[in-house]
Amino acid sequence: MKYKSLNLILLSVFSLTACAQSKSVKPQELSTEDMMAYLVDDNKLGRETGSKPMIEIQQWLIEQYQAIGLKPLPNAKSFRQEFVAKTKKAELDAVNIIGAIDCNCDNDKYLIIGAHYDHVGINNKLKGDQIFNGADDDASGVVASLIIARELAKAPKLPFNIIIAAWDAEEKGLLGSKHFVDNPLVPLNKIESGFMFELVGSKSEPNNAWMTGFAYSSLYPEMKSQLKKQGWTLGEDPFAEQFLFMRSDNAPFAMMDMTKEKSNQVFMEGKKADITGIPMHAMSIWKGQPHYHQVGDDLSVIDFENLTNFSIAVANAIKSLPEDTKIEWLENPHFNFKRPQ
Ligand SMILES: [Zn+2]
């Protein structure tokens, strides 16, 4: 009797300890603040592609994916999509971290959600702070993707299969997303649509986000109406004249055969250009605050509550899309879009 109870006590102490331990190290329990603090820490040296801290960050992202229950895509051996980021100055080791959630539905189409985890590094010519921590650009987008992944992974059924992408080498010229489009892990004609997050942590008007290229596809009205039910306004791009649609990781997907000639044709001569691509856009909360690409883009510029609420609202919006949702390119003044075959 005595031994039994001792064993029982030992057992329960052991299982309590094991439970407490697994709970404390379970990355999916990390708060928005914890995830942001990890990515933005000075010891990450501004998350420049190919720099030493990126190796640890990639492992951390994989741990988050595993904890959430993401799986590598069926055609991929792991979450890592390695490539060489070629710039004018160097050839850098780069890695996209790509995971997927099965929809448990009849739809064989994918929705891609992503953000870039790289940033611009350090500038040792600066006096004082030399580290570009990139809290808003784009740790906020990576954290939003992780929160959304966590929410979607819990759903019994989704309208689309989901790809969660953390892109590398965006700041070197959208090279990570370009690499995926050139070496897709799923057939490109199976990707229905998607969006990339850029600067979604800014202290701006609460419950307000906006989408680039809003006039180009039906993703904007679809997401606008679903987000409205979540108490969020999805507005039109306030910086339309800057064509931010072409300046984030959505662009390699949306404009696969874009050339300088076509760009000139549209923006210099005012003529429409023929473009092949998948309707994919960027979403942002930033409204021109001065921290963009400055050393001051650190945790102090982040509205953690709004960032968390945004992520959950987007997850709920995705969950509430009907299963047969089709995202179409729309008539617009700049491009004659068509999907890849
Ligand atoms: Zn960015």
Short mmCIF file of C-alpha atoms and ligand atoms in Angstrom, two decimals:
data_model
loop_
_atom_site.label_atom_id
_atom_site.label_comp_id
_atom_site.label_asym_id
_atom_site.label_seq_id
_atom_site.Cartn_x
_atom_site.Cartn_y
_atom_site.Cartn_z
CA MET A 1 0.00 0.00 0.00
CA LYS A 2 2.73 2.36 1.04
CA TYR A 3 4.84 1.63 -2.02
CA LYS A 4 1.88 2.02 -4.28
CA SER A 5 1.04 5.45 -3.01
CA LEU A 6 4.69 6.45 -3.15
CA ASN A 7 4.78 5.30 -6.75
CA LEU A 8 1.61 7.18 -7.47
CA ILE A 9 2.99 10.31 -5.87
CA LEU A 10 6.23 9.95 -7.82
CA LEU A 11 4.32 9.34 -11.01
CA SER A 12 2.09 12.32 -10.58
CA VAL A 13 5.03 14.55 -9.63
CA PHE A 14 6.83 13.32 -12.72
CA SER A 15 3.89 13.87 -15.05
CA LEU A 16 3.19 17.29 -13.58
CA THR A 17 6.83 18.26 -14.16
CA ALA A 18 6.77 16.85 -17.67
CA CYS A 19 3.56 18.68 -18.37
CA ALA A 20 4.84 21.96 -16.98
CA GLN A 21 8.05 21.58 -18.95
CA SER A 22 6.36 20.77 -22.24
CA LYS A 23 4.01 23.69 -21.66
CA SER A 24 6.75 26.19 -20.95
CA VAL A 25 8.78 25.24 -24.04
CA LYS A 26 5.81 24.84 -26.35
CA PRO A 27 6.48 27.64 -28.87
CA GLN A 28 2.82 27.97 -29.84
CA GLU A 29 2.20 29.31 -26.34
CA LEU A 30 4.38 32.34 -27.13
CA SER A 31 2.56 35.65 -26.98
CA THR A 32 2.65 38.22 -29.75
CA GLU A 33 5.05 40.25 -27.56
CA ASP A 34 7.36 37.24 -27.05
CA MET A 35 7.49 36.39 -30.75
CA MET A 36 8.13 40.00 -31.73
CA ALA A 37 10.81 40.39 -29.04
CA TYR A 38 12.59 37.27 -30.33
CA LEU A 39 12.72 38.42 -33.97
CA VAL A 40 13.55 42.04 -33.21
CA ASP A 41 16.30 41.51 -30.58
CA ASP A 42 19.55 43.39 -31.28
CA ASN A 43 21.34 40.02 -31.31
CA LYS A 44 19.58 39.25 -34.63
CA LEU A 45 21.67 42.08 -36.17
CA GLY A 46 18.84 43.30 -38.37
CA ARG A 47 18.10 39.86 -39.92
CA GLU A 48 20.15 40.34 -43.07
CA THR A 49 19.96 37.48 -45.59
CA GLY A 50 22.97 35.18 -45.25
CA SER A 51 24.05 36.59 -41.88
CA LYS A 52 24.80 34.26 -38.95
CA PRO A 53 21.70 35.01 -36.81
CA MET A 54 19.47 33.90 -39.71
CA ILE A 55 20.45 30.26 -39.10
CA GLU A 56 19.00 30.40 -35.59
CA ILE A 57 15.91 32.29 -36.77
CA GLN A 58 15.21 29.66 -39.43
CA GLN A 59 15.38 26.94 -36.76
CA TRP A 60 13.07 28.99 -34.52
CA LEU A 61 10.54 29.38 -37.35
CA ILE A 62 10.61 25.62 -37.97
CA GLU A 63 9.99 25.00 -34.27
CA GLN A 64 6.99 27.34 -34.41
CA TYR A 65 5.67 25.53 -37.51
CA GLN A 66 6.07 22.14 -35.83
CA ALA A 67 4.37 23.29 -32.65
CA ILE A 68 1.44 24.67 -34.65
CA GLY A 69 1.15 21.39 -36.55
CA LEU A 70 2.14 22.66 -40.00
CA LYS A 71 3.53 20.04 -42.38
CA PRO A 72 6.01 20.45 -45.23
CA LEU A 73 4.30 20.52 -48.62
CA PRO A 74 3.83 17.01 -50.12
CA ASN A 75 6.59 17.62 -52.69
CA ALA A 76 9.05 18.99 -50.14
CA LYS A 77 11.28 16.99 -47.81
CA SER A 78 11.33 19.69 -45.16
CA PHE A 79 10.10 23.19 -44.32
CA ARG A 80 13.31 24.63 -45.77
CA GLN A 81 13.46 25.82 -49.38
CA GLU A 82 17.11 26.70 -49.79
CA PHE A 83 18.43 28.95 -52.54
CA VAL A 84 21.24 31.32 -53.38
CA ALA A 85 20.28 34.98 -53.26
CA LYS A 86 22.39 36.65 -55.92
CA THR A 87 22.92 40.38 -55.47
CA LYS A 88 25.29 42.74 -57.28
CA LYS A 89 27.76 42.36 -54.41
CA ALA A 90 27.45 38.76 -53.26
CA GLU A 91 25.91 35.31 -53.41
CA LEU A 92 24.13 34.67 -50.13
CA ASP A 93 22.75 31.48 -48.59
CA ALA A 94 19.03 32.01 -48.23
CA VAL A 95 16.11 29.87 -47.06
CA ASN A 96 12.35 30.23 -47.40
CA ILE A 97 10.50 28.47 -44.58
CA ILE A 98 7.35 26.95 -46.07
CA GLY A 99 4.65 24.97 -44.25
CA ALA A 100 1.13 23.82 -45.09
CA ILE A 101 -2.24 23.09 -43.53
CA ASP A 102 -4.54 20.54 -45.18
CA CYS A 103 -8.10 21.88 -45.60
CA ASN A 104 -9.87 18.57 -44.87
CA CYS A 105 -12.09 19.57 -47.77
CA ASP A 106 -12.65 18.65 -51.42
CA ASN A 107 -10.85 21.72 -52.70
CA ASP A 108 -7.38 21.02 -54.15
CA LYS A 109 -6.52 24.74 -54.32
CA TYR A 110 -4.13 26.64 -52.08
CA LEU A 111 -4.18 30.06 -50.46
CA ILE A 112 -0.71 31.46 -49.66
CA ILE A 113 -0.19 33.61 -46.59
CA GLY A 114 3.23 35.02 -45.91
CA ALA A 115 5.69 37.70 -44.96
CA HIS A 116 9.43 38.20 -45.21
CA TYR A 117 11.57 37.44 -42.17
CA ASP A 118 14.71 39.10 -43.52
CA HIS A 119 15.47 42.79 -43.10
CA VAL A 120 18.28 45.19 -44.03
CA GLY A 121 20.90 44.34 -41.36
CA ILE A 122 23.23 46.92 -39.85
CA ASN A 123 24.94 50.09 -41.00
CA ASN A 124 28.18 50.60 -39.09
CA LYS A 125 28.65 54.07 -40.54
CA LEU A 126 25.78 55.33 -38.39
CA LYS A 127 26.42 57.11 -35.11
CA GLY A 128 24.53 55.58 -32.16
CA ASP A 129 22.08 52.82 -33.02
CA GLN A 130 23.32 50.88 -36.07
CA ILE A 131 20.88 47.96 -36.05
CA PHE A 132 17.81 47.93 -38.25
CA ASN A 133 15.58 45.73 -36.10
CA GLY A 134 12.71 45.68 -38.59
CA ALA A 135 9.93 45.26 -36.03
CA ASP A 136 7.17 46.50 -38.29
CA ASP A 137 9.03 45.56 -41.49
CA ASP A 138 8.46 42.72 -41.35
CA ALA A 139 8.65 40.87 -38.05
CA SER A 140 5.03 42.01 -37.59
CA GLY A 141 4.03 40.20 -40.80
CA VAL A 142 5.83 37.00 -39.77
CA VAL A 143 4.14 37.06 -36.37
CA ALA A 144 0.75 37.71 -38.02
CA SER A 145 1.35 34.67 -40.29
CA LEU A 146 2.20 32.50 -37.27
CA ILE A 147 -0.89 33.59 -35.32
CA ILE A 148 -3.07 32.96 -38.37
CA ALA A 149 -1.46 29.56 -38.91
CA ARG A 150 -2.16 28.68 -35.27
CA GLU A 151 -5.82 29.69 -35.62
CA LEU A 152 -6.34 27.91 -38.95
CA ALA A 153 -4.62 24.72 -37.80
CA LYS A 154 -7.25 24.42 -35.04
CA ALA A 155 -10.16 24.56 -37.52
CA PRO A 156 -11.70 21.17 -38.37
CA LYS A 157 -12.20 22.25 -42.00
CA LEU A 158 -10.98 25.12 -44.18
CA PRO A 159 -12.14 26.46 -47.56
CA PHE A 160 -8.61 26.14 -49.03
CA ASN A 161 -5.39 24.31 -48.31
CA ILE A 162 -3.08 26.85 -46.75
CA ILE A 163 0.58 27.57 -47.44
CA ILE A 164 2.37 29.59 -44.76
CA ALA A 165 5.52 31.23 -46.13
CA ALA A 166 8.31 33.07 -44.36
CA TRP A 167 10.32 34.53 -47.23
CA ASP A 168 14.01 35.28 -47.16
CA ALA A 169 15.82 37.93 -49.26
CA GLU A 170 12.83 40.21 -49.82
CA GLU A 171 15.00 43.20 -49.05
CA LYS A 172 17.50 41.99 -51.69
CA GLY A 173 14.81 42.27 -54.38
CA LEU A 174 11.89 39.90 -53.59
CA LEU A 175 14.29 37.00 -54.21
CA GLY A 176 12.69 34.42 -51.89
CA SER A 177 9.21 34.66 -53.34
CA LYS A 178 10.71 34.83 -56.84
CA HIS A 179 12.59 31.61 -56.13
CA PHE A 180 9.35 29.91 -55.06
CA VAL A 181 7.56 31.01 -58.22
CA ASP A 182 10.45 29.71 -60.34
CA ASN A 183 10.60 26.48 -58.30
CA PRO A 184 7.04 26.03 -57.06
CA LEU A 185 6.44 23.27 -54.52
CA VAL A 186 2.85 22.95 -55.78
CA PRO A 187 1.64 23.48 -59.37
CA LEU A 188 1.10 27.22 -59.83
CA ASN A 189 -2.37 26.61 -61.30
CA LYS A 190 -3.36 25.08 -57.93
CA ILE A 191 -2.71 28.38 -56.13
CA GLU A 192 -6.00 30.24 -56.04
CA SER A 193 -4.80 33.43 -54.38
CA GLY A 194 -2.97 34.80 -51.39
CA PHE A 195 -1.64 37.79 -49.54
CA MET A 196 1.58 38.95 -47.97
CA PHE A 197 1.76 41.10 -44.88
CA GLU A 198 3.91 44.21 -44.80
CA LEU A 199 4.12 46.46 -41.73
CA VAL A 200 1.01 45.22 -39.94
CA GLY A 201 2.22 46.21 -36.46
CA SER A 202 2.15 50.02 -36.83
CA LYS A 203 0.40 52.20 -34.28
CA SER A 204 -2.36 53.42 -36.60
CA GLU A 205 -6.11 53.75 -36.44
CA PRO A 206 -7.26 50.50 -34.72
CA ASN A 207 -9.11 47.87 -36.78
CA ASN A 208 -8.01 49.40 -40.07
CA ALA A 209 -5.90 47.72 -42.71
CA TRP A 210 -5.51 48.19 -46.45
CA MET A 211 -4.62 46.17 -49.52
CA THR A 212 -2.32 46.90 -52.45
CA GLY A 213 -3.67 46.49 -55.99
CA PHE A 214 -7.20 46.56 -54.59
CA ALA A 215 -8.75 47.21 -58.02
CA TYR A 216 -6.98 44.31 -59.71
CA SER A 217 -8.75 41.23 -58.35
CA SER A 218 -11.79 40.02 -56.44
CA LEU A 219 -9.63 39.18 -53.42
CA TYR A 220 -10.13 42.75 -52.20
CA PRO A 221 -13.96 42.73 -52.12
CA GLU A 222 -13.99 39.15 -50.75
CA MET A 223 -11.62 39.93 -47.88
CA LYS A 224 -13.18 43.34 -47.29
CA SER A 225 -16.63 41.84 -46.71
CA GLN A 226 -15.32 38.98 -44.53
CA LEU A 227 -13.17 41.34 -42.44
CA LYS A 228 -16.10 43.69 -41.99
CA LYS A 229 -17.92 40.88 -40.16
CA GLN A 230 -14.88 40.75 -37.85
CA GLY A 231 -15.14 44.46 -37.10
CA TRP A 232 -12.26 45.41 -39.40
CA THR A 233 -12.14 47.87 -42.26
CA LEU A 234 -10.05 46.80 -45.25
CA GLY A 235 -9.37 49.99 -47.17
CA GLU A 236 -7.91 50.87 -50.54
CA ASP A 237 -4.17 51.45 -50.89
CA PRO A 238 -3.53 55.03 -49.62
CA PHE A 239 -0.25 55.21 -51.58
CA ALA A 240 -1.61 54.22 -54.98
CA GLU A 241 0.90 56.42 -56.83
CA GLN A 242 3.78 54.35 -55.35
CA PHE A 243 2.54 51.06 -56.86
CA LEU A 244 3.35 49.08 -53.71
CA PHE A 245 1.56 46.17 -55.41
CA MET A 246 4.83 45.68 -57.31
CA ARG A 247 7.10 46.01 -54.30
CA SER A 248 6.34 43.08 -52.01
CA ASP A 249 6.48 39.28 -52.17
CA ASN A 250 3.07 39.12 -53.83
CA ALA A 251 4.56 40.64 -57.01
CA PRO A 252 6.56 37.64 -58.29
CA PHE A 253 3.30 35.63 -58.09
CA ALA A 254 1.01 38.29 -59.50
CA MET A 255 3.31 39.51 -62.28
CA MET A 256 5.27 36.49 -63.48
CA ASP A 257 6.21 37.97 -66.86
CA MET A 258 6.63 41.61 -65.82
CA THR A 259 9.44 43.40 -67.67
CA LYS A 260 10.88 46.90 -67.66
CA GLU A 261 9.29 47.45 -71.08
CA LYS A 262 5.83 46.51 -69.80
CA SER A 263 6.30 48.71 -66.74
CA ASN A 264 7.29 51.68 -68.92
CA GLN A 265 4.36 50.97 -71.22
CA VAL A 266 1.94 51.25 -68.27
CA PHE A 267 3.48 53.97 -66.18
CA MET A 268 5.14 56.19 -68.81
CA GLU A 269 2.92 55.71 -71.86
CA GLY A 270 -0.37 55.01 -70.07
CA LYS A 271 -1.02 51.81 -72.09
CA LYS A 272 -2.26 48.54 -70.62
CA ALA A 273 0.19 45.62 -70.46
CA ASP A 274 -0.55 41.87 -70.71
CA ILE A 275 0.50 40.13 -67.52
CA THR A 276 0.36 36.49 -66.39
CA GLY A 277 -0.01 35.84 -62.70
CA ILE A 278 -1.95 34.66 -59.67
CA PRO A 279 -4.17 37.21 -57.90
CA MET A 280 -2.00 37.97 -54.92
CA HIS A 281 -1.75 41.17 -52.93
CA ALA A 282 -0.10 42.74 -49.90
CA MET A 283 -1.92 43.91 -46.76
CA SER A 284 -0.63 46.60 -44.44
CA ILE A 285 -1.61 48.75 -41.46
CA TRP A 286 1.21 51.30 -41.90
CA LYS A 287 0.07 54.78 -42.90
CA GLY A 288 3.39 56.47 -43.68
CA GLN A 289 4.86 56.62 -40.15
CA PRO A 290 8.56 57.58 -40.37
CA HIS A 291 10.05 54.34 -38.97
CA TYR A 292 10.01 52.63 -42.41
CA HIS A 293 13.57 51.40 -43.12
CA GLN A 294 14.97 53.33 -40.15
CA VAL A 295 16.85 52.04 -37.08
CA GLY A 296 13.86 53.26 -35.05
CA ASP A 297 11.66 50.47 -36.47
CA ASP A 298 11.83 48.60 -33.16
CA LEU A 299 9.35 47.34 -30.58
CA SER A 300 8.40 50.88 -29.56
CA VAL A 301 6.48 51.41 -32.83
CA ILE A 302 4.35 48.28 -32.42
CA ASP A 303 0.70 48.12 -31.31
CA PHE A 304 0.70 44.53 -30.06
CA GLU A 305 -3.00 44.40 -29.34
CA ASN A 306 -3.99 45.65 -32.80
CA LEU A 307 -1.49 43.25 -34.43
CA THR A 308 -2.98 40.30 -32.51
CA ASN A 309 -6.55 41.35 -33.26
CA PHE A 310 -5.72 41.82 -36.93
CA SER A 311 -4.23 38.34 -37.19
CA ILE A 312 -7.23 36.71 -35.54
CA ALA A 313 -9.66 38.72 -37.69
CA VAL A 314 -7.84 37.62 -40.88
CA ALA A 315 -7.88 33.98 -39.70
CA ASN A 316 -11.62 34.18 -39.03
CA ALA A 317 -12.16 35.89 -42.39
CA ILE A 318 -10.37 33.04 -44.18
CA LYS A 319 -12.35 30.42 -42.25
CA SER A 320 -15.62 32.08 -43.27
CA LEU A 321 -14.85 32.13 -47.04
CA PRO A 322 -17.18 29.72 -48.87
CA GLU A 323 -15.43 26.58 -50.07
CA ASP A 324 -16.12 27.29 -53.73
CA THR A 325 -14.68 30.83 -53.55
CA LYS A 326 -12.97 31.76 -56.82
CA ILE A 327 -10.66 34.75 -56.92
CA GLU A 328 -10.68 36.42 -60.33
CA TRP A 329 -8.58 39.09 -61.95
CA LEU A 330 -10.67 42.18 -62.69
CA GLU A 331 -10.77 44.76 -65.48
CA ASN A 332 -8.54 47.67 -64.46
CA PRO A 333 -6.73 50.62 -66.05
CA HIS A 334 -3.20 49.16 -65.95
CA PHE A 335 -3.01 45.46 -66.77
CA ASN A 336 -4.74 42.73 -68.76
CA PHE A 337 -4.17 39.93 -66.27
CA LYS A 338 -4.47 36.24 -67.01
CA ARG A 339 -3.75 33.23 -64.82
CA PRO A 340 -0.89 30.80 -65.56
CA GLN A 341 -2.12 27.57 -67.25
ZN ZN B 1 8.96 44.71 -46.04
#
